[in-house]
Amino acid sequence: MEIVSENRSFGGTQGVYRHASETCGCDMTFAVYLPPQAKVGPVPVLWYLSGLTCTHENAMTKGGFQEHAAKHGLAVVFPDTSPRGEGVANDEAYDLGQGAGFYVNAKRDPWKPHYRMYDYVVSELRGIVSGMDGIGDRHGITGHSMGGHGALTIAMRNPELYDSLSAFAPIAHPTQSDWGRKQLSAYLGDDEGCWAEHDSTLLLEEHGWKSDILVDQGASDQFLDLLKPEALAAAIAKRRQPGTVRMQAGYDHSYFFVNSFAGDHVAWHAERLK
C-alpha cells in the first residue's frame, strides 16, 4: 500500500493511501483519519461513503469530520466512489461511470470488469483498513446522497458487520427515481427484481435494521424529488423501526449541509460504537 500523504489534524493523522485493488482491477485511493486516541489503543471506525462525482477527497476536506472524530475517538474512512483509470469504462454523464459507482457489483458490460464497489467496500477495503494500527473491530457507516444510499443498503444487507447507521440526504428509493433507475439498469440489467437489494426503502420494509437509524435531510434540497426521503420515512413508520428523519429547514444538498450536521452524526455513532 502506497502512502500518498499524511497530515497532522486535531492531534491525529489524516492519511491518503493507494493500492492495487483485486476487486476493482485497478488502483484505488482512499483516506483514513486516525484520532489521537488510536496511539493508545484500537478505536471504533466510522465509514463515510460519498456521493455522485466525488472522490475520497471531497468529504475529507469539506466535511469537517476530523475535529469531531478526534473529540470522540473515532477513526473515519473515506473510500472513493468508483474505480478509475485508463481502461475503466466511463460515460459522458456525471451520474454514470467514474465517480458514480452506486455501491453495486455491476453485472453488465462494459461496467462488469471494474465496477464492484459493493464488494470493495464490504470486503476488500474493510480488510485493508482492519489491518491498520489503531483500528478496532466496531464499525459504523454513514454517507451522503449516493453514499447515503450505499451506507443504508450495505448496512441493512450486512448487519453483522456494522453496529451503527446514519445518512445525509440519501437516495432513499432508487428503484423509483431517475437517480437509481438509470444506474441500476446500466449496471445490473433490466430485471427490476434484482434492484430491490439496492433500495433502502424496500430493504427496510422487508428486513428492518437491528438498531436505530439517523437521517438528516435538507428541506431546501434541490434534489428532493430524486432523493424521496418521504418513502424512507414511511417505511420507518410502517415497520415501526426505531429511527429519526430530520428535515432541516433552509439546508440544501451541498457540503455546507453535511458539515453543519457532521458533529451530530459523529457523536451519534460514537455513543453506539462504544
Short mmCIF file of C-alpha atoms in Angstrom, two decimals:
data_model
loop_
_atom_site.label_atom_id
_atom_site.label_comp_id
_atom_site.label_asym_id
_atom_site.label_seq_id
_atom_site.Cartn_x
_atom_site.Cartn_y
_atom_site.Cartn_z
CA MET A 1 0.00 0.00 0.00
CA GLU A 2 1.41 3.37 -1.03
CA ILE A 3 1.26 6.35 1.32
CA VAL A 4 0.10 9.31 -0.79
CA SER A 5 0.09 11.80 2.08
CA GLU A 6 -0.16 12.02 5.86
CA ASN A 7 -1.01 15.24 7.66
CA ARG A 8 -1.43 16.19 11.30
CA SER A 9 -5.05 17.06 12.11
CA PHE A 10 -6.57 17.76 15.56
CA GLY A 11 -3.86 15.71 17.22
CA GLY A 12 -4.40 12.75 14.90
CA THR A 13 -3.34 11.84 11.38
CA GLN A 14 -5.22 12.32 8.11
CA GLY A 15 -3.77 9.84 5.67
CA VAL A 16 -4.39 9.15 1.99
CA TYR A 17 -3.39 5.77 0.57
CA ARG A 18 -3.29 3.98 -2.79
CA HIS A 19 -3.32 0.27 -3.50
CA ALA A 20 -3.84 -2.17 -6.34
CA SER A 21 -7.38 -3.48 -5.94
CA GLU A 22 -8.03 -7.09 -6.89
CA THR A 23 -11.78 -6.46 -6.62
CA CYS A 24 -11.91 -3.48 -8.98
CA GLY A 25 -8.96 -4.43 -11.16
CA CYS A 26 -7.30 -1.02 -10.91
CA ASP A 27 -5.50 1.24 -8.47
CA MET A 28 -7.83 2.62 -5.78
CA THR A 29 -7.27 5.58 -3.46
CA PHE A 30 -8.85 6.01 -0.04
CA ALA A 31 -8.38 8.14 3.08
CA VAL A 32 -8.34 7.29 6.79
CA TYR A 33 -8.38 9.71 9.70
CA LEU A 34 -6.84 8.25 12.86
CA PRO A 35 -7.66 10.25 16.01
CA PRO A 36 -5.05 10.81 18.75
CA GLN A 37 -6.68 8.04 20.84
CA ALA A 38 -5.52 5.48 18.23
CA LYS A 39 -1.96 5.90 19.54
CA VAL A 40 -3.07 4.37 22.85
CA GLY A 41 -5.22 1.52 21.54
CA PRO A 42 -7.72 0.44 18.88
CA VAL A 43 -10.62 2.83 18.22
CA PRO A 44 -14.04 2.32 16.58
CA VAL A 45 -14.41 3.12 12.88
CA LEU A 46 -16.91 5.30 11.03
CA TRP A 47 -17.18 4.74 7.27
CA TYR A 48 -18.26 7.73 5.18
CA LEU A 49 -19.46 6.97 1.64
CA SER A 50 -19.51 9.93 -0.72
CA GLY A 51 -21.96 10.95 -3.42
CA LEU A 52 -22.00 11.42 -7.19
CA THR A 53 -18.89 12.98 -8.78
CA CYS A 54 -16.90 12.76 -5.53
CA THR A 55 -13.60 11.08 -4.74
CA HIS A 56 -12.21 10.25 -1.29
CA GLU A 57 -11.09 13.89 -1.07
CA ASN A 58 -14.38 15.81 -1.04
CA ALA A 59 -15.65 14.78 2.39
CA MET A 60 -12.11 14.56 3.76
CA THR A 61 -11.55 18.26 3.06
CA LYS A 62 -15.09 19.69 3.22
CA GLY A 63 -16.98 17.53 5.70
CA GLY A 64 -15.30 18.70 8.89
CA PHE A 65 -15.24 15.22 10.38
CA GLN A 66 -11.72 15.27 11.81
CA GLU A 67 -12.39 17.65 14.71
CA HIS A 68 -15.44 15.69 15.84
CA ALA A 69 -13.71 12.34 15.35
CA ALA A 70 -10.76 13.49 17.47
CA LYS A 71 -13.13 14.61 20.22
CA HIS A 72 -14.94 11.28 20.34
CA GLY A 73 -12.07 8.95 19.49
CA LEU A 74 -13.31 7.57 16.17
CA ALA A 75 -11.37 6.70 13.03
CA VAL A 76 -13.06 7.82 9.80
CA VAL A 77 -12.65 6.02 6.46
CA PHE A 78 -13.32 7.85 3.18
CA PRO A 79 -13.39 5.43 0.19
CA ASP A 80 -13.58 6.55 -3.42
CA THR A 81 -16.93 6.31 -5.21
CA SER A 82 -15.86 4.21 -8.22
CA PRO A 83 -12.96 2.54 -9.98
CA ARG A 84 -10.83 4.90 -12.04
CA GLY A 85 -8.05 4.98 -14.58
CA GLU A 86 -7.16 4.02 -18.11
CA GLY A 87 -9.20 1.10 -19.34
CA VAL A 88 -12.00 1.67 -16.81
CA ALA A 89 -15.35 2.25 -18.53
CA ASN A 90 -16.84 5.73 -18.26
CA ASP A 91 -19.76 7.78 -19.52
CA GLU A 92 -20.12 11.42 -20.54
CA ALA A 93 -22.92 11.90 -18.00
CA TYR A 94 -21.89 12.90 -14.47
CA ASP A 95 -24.22 10.32 -12.90
CA LEU A 96 -22.89 7.18 -14.57
CA GLY A 97 -19.43 5.66 -14.76
CA GLN A 98 -16.38 7.06 -12.98
CA GLY A 99 -17.49 8.95 -9.89
CA ALA A 100 -20.85 7.14 -9.91
CA GLY A 101 -20.27 3.54 -8.88
CA PHE A 102 -23.53 3.45 -6.85
CA TYR A 103 -22.02 0.85 -4.48
CA VAL A 104 -23.18 -2.14 -6.52
CA ASN A 105 -21.42 -5.03 -8.27
CA ALA A 106 -22.05 -4.49 -11.96
CA LYS A 107 -23.36 -7.45 -13.98
CA ARG A 108 -23.37 -5.88 -17.45
CA ASP A 109 -20.62 -4.81 -19.82
CA PRO A 110 -18.78 -2.52 -20.12
CA TRP A 111 -19.07 -1.99 -16.36
CA LYS A 112 -18.71 -5.56 -15.12
CA PRO A 113 -14.88 -5.90 -15.14
CA HIS A 114 -14.22 -3.00 -12.73
CA TYR A 115 -17.42 -1.70 -11.13
CA ARG A 116 -17.58 -3.82 -7.96
CA MET A 117 -17.86 -1.12 -5.32
CA TYR A 118 -20.14 -3.20 -3.09
CA ASP A 119 -17.54 -5.93 -2.66
CA TYR A 120 -14.76 -3.35 -2.49
CA VAL A 121 -16.29 -1.51 0.48
CA VAL A 122 -17.72 -4.53 2.30
CA SER A 123 -14.78 -6.91 1.87
CA GLU A 124 -11.52 -5.75 0.32
CA LEU A 125 -11.15 -2.26 1.76
CA ARG A 126 -12.56 -3.35 5.12
CA GLY A 127 -9.84 -5.99 5.29
CA ILE A 128 -7.14 -3.45 4.48
CA VAL A 129 -8.41 -0.90 7.00
CA SER A 130 -8.87 -3.53 9.71
CA GLY A 131 -5.20 -4.41 9.37
CA MET A 132 -4.04 -0.85 10.11
CA ASP A 133 -2.61 0.02 13.51
CA GLY A 134 -5.14 1.65 15.82
CA ILE A 135 -8.25 0.27 14.11
CA GLY A 136 -10.78 -1.53 16.31
CA ASP A 137 -13.43 -4.09 15.49
CA ARG A 138 -16.59 -1.97 15.84
CA HIS A 139 -17.76 -0.23 12.67
CA GLY A 140 -20.44 2.31 11.87
CA ILE A 141 -21.38 3.61 8.44
CA THR A 142 -22.83 6.81 7.01
CA GLY A 143 -22.81 8.68 3.71
CA HIS A 144 -24.25 11.49 1.63
CA SER A 145 -26.63 11.26 -1.35
CA MET A 146 -25.45 8.27 -3.43
CA GLY A 147 -23.23 7.47 -0.46
CA GLY A 148 -26.22 7.63 1.88
CA HIS A 149 -27.87 5.09 -0.38
CA GLY A 150 -24.73 2.98 -0.16
CA ALA A 151 -24.50 3.23 3.62
CA LEU A 152 -28.12 2.26 4.21
CA THR A 153 -28.18 -0.66 1.78
CA ILE A 154 -24.76 -2.04 2.74
CA ALA A 155 -25.57 -1.95 6.46
CA MET A 156 -29.02 -3.50 6.07
CA ARG A 157 -27.59 -6.32 3.98
CA ASN A 158 -24.67 -6.89 6.38
CA PRO A 159 -25.94 -6.20 9.91
CA GLU A 160 -23.24 -8.45 11.37
CA LEU A 161 -20.54 -6.08 10.05
CA TYR A 162 -21.93 -2.72 11.20
CA ASP A 163 -23.01 -1.53 14.63
CA SER A 164 -24.42 1.92 13.80
CA LEU A 165 -26.07 3.53 10.78
CA SER A 166 -26.91 7.04 9.60
CA ALA A 167 -27.20 9.01 6.36
CA PHE A 168 -27.14 12.54 4.97
CA ALA A 169 -29.76 13.20 2.24
CA PRO A 170 -29.66 9.61 0.93
CA ILE A 171 -31.09 8.46 -2.40
CA ALA A 172 -33.74 6.64 -0.43
CA HIS A 173 -35.85 4.90 -3.08
CA PRO A 174 -33.66 4.49 -6.19
CA THR A 175 -35.89 1.90 -7.89
CA GLN A 176 -38.47 4.68 -8.24
CA SER A 177 -36.12 7.57 -9.01
CA ASP A 178 -34.17 8.78 -12.04
CA TRP A 179 -31.20 8.72 -9.64
CA GLY A 180 -31.33 4.97 -9.48
CA ARG A 181 -33.32 3.51 -12.34
CA LYS A 182 -30.77 4.74 -14.87
CA GLN A 183 -27.78 3.40 -12.93
CA LEU A 184 -29.32 0.14 -11.72
CA SER A 185 -30.42 -0.65 -15.27
CA ALA A 186 -26.98 0.13 -16.68
CA TYR A 187 -25.03 -1.80 -14.05
CA LEU A 188 -27.40 -4.67 -13.19
CA GLY A 189 -29.68 -5.12 -16.20
CA ASP A 190 -33.37 -4.61 -16.86
CA ASP A 191 -34.69 -7.18 -14.38
CA GLU A 192 -36.07 -4.88 -11.69
CA GLY A 193 -36.33 -7.78 -9.29
CA CYS A 194 -32.54 -7.60 -8.94
CA TRP A 195 -32.69 -3.95 -7.98
CA ALA A 196 -34.53 -4.38 -4.67
CA GLU A 197 -31.43 -5.32 -2.68
CA HIS A 198 -30.03 -1.89 -3.54
CA ASP A 199 -33.07 0.11 -2.40
CA SER A 200 -33.03 1.13 1.28
CA THR A 201 -36.78 1.72 1.42
CA LEU A 202 -37.52 -1.79 0.17
CA LEU A 203 -34.83 -3.36 2.34
CA LEU A 204 -36.14 -1.62 5.43
CA GLU A 205 -39.71 -2.70 4.72
CA GLU A 206 -38.61 -6.33 4.35
CA HIS A 207 -35.77 -6.73 6.82
CA GLY A 208 -35.59 -3.67 9.07
CA TRP A 209 -32.39 -2.75 10.89
CA LYS A 210 -31.12 -4.12 14.18
CA SER A 211 -30.82 -0.74 15.91
CA ASP A 212 -31.92 2.86 15.40
CA ILE A 213 -31.20 4.99 12.34
CA LEU A 214 -30.46 8.73 11.99
CA VAL A 215 -31.20 10.52 8.70
CA ASP A 216 -30.72 14.25 8.09
CA GLN A 217 -32.27 15.83 5.01
CA GLY A 218 -32.15 19.46 3.90
CA ALA A 219 -35.67 20.81 3.45
CA SER A 220 -34.43 23.14 0.69
CA ASP A 221 -32.51 20.39 -1.10
CA GLN A 222 -32.74 21.00 -4.84
CA PHE A 223 -32.87 17.22 -5.44
CA LEU A 224 -35.68 16.28 -3.05
CA ASP A 225 -37.82 14.76 -5.80
CA LEU A 226 -34.94 12.43 -6.73
CA LEU A 227 -33.98 11.54 -3.16
CA LYS A 228 -37.50 10.63 -1.96
CA PRO A 229 -36.97 10.90 1.81
CA GLU A 230 -40.72 10.55 2.34
CA ALA A 231 -40.55 6.94 1.10
CA LEU A 232 -37.91 6.03 3.67
CA ALA A 233 -39.79 7.85 6.44
CA ALA A 234 -42.96 5.96 5.53
CA ALA A 235 -41.07 2.66 5.62
CA ILE A 236 -39.71 3.51 9.07
CA ALA A 237 -43.23 4.23 10.30
CA LYS A 238 -44.74 1.15 8.64
CA ARG A 239 -42.04 -1.14 10.02
CA ARG A 240 -42.14 0.66 13.40
CA GLN A 241 -38.40 0.86 13.02
CA PRO A 242 -36.56 2.93 15.65
CA GLY A 243 -35.25 5.87 13.70
CA THR A 244 -35.25 9.62 13.19
CA VAL A 245 -35.62 11.51 9.90
CA ARG A 246 -34.89 15.20 10.44
CA MET A 247 -35.93 17.74 7.80
CA GLN A 248 -33.52 20.62 8.29
CA ALA A 249 -35.06 23.95 7.31
CA GLY A 250 -33.12 26.02 4.78
CA TYR A 251 -30.40 23.48 4.03
CA ASP A 252 -29.59 22.31 0.50
CA HIS A 253 -27.64 19.31 -0.86
CA SER A 254 -24.15 20.78 -0.53
CA TYR A 255 -21.24 20.06 1.79
CA PHE A 256 -22.31 23.10 3.80
CA PHE A 257 -25.25 20.90 4.84
CA VAL A 258 -23.04 17.88 5.57
CA ASN A 259 -20.54 19.98 7.53
CA SER A 260 -23.34 21.52 9.60
CA PHE A 261 -24.51 18.15 10.93
CA ALA A 262 -21.29 16.13 10.82
CA GLY A 263 -20.79 16.70 14.55
CA ASP A 264 -24.24 15.32 15.35
CA HIS A 265 -23.60 12.18 13.33
CA VAL A 266 -20.12 11.52 14.73
CA ALA A 267 -21.41 11.91 18.30
CA TRP A 268 -24.39 9.66 17.50
CA HIS A 269 -22.14 6.93 16.11
CA ALA A 270 -19.63 7.28 18.94
CA GLU A 271 -22.35 6.65 21.51
CA ARG A 272 -23.40 3.44 19.78
CA LEU A 273 -19.93 2.18 18.88
CA LYS A 274 -18.51 2.49 22.38
#
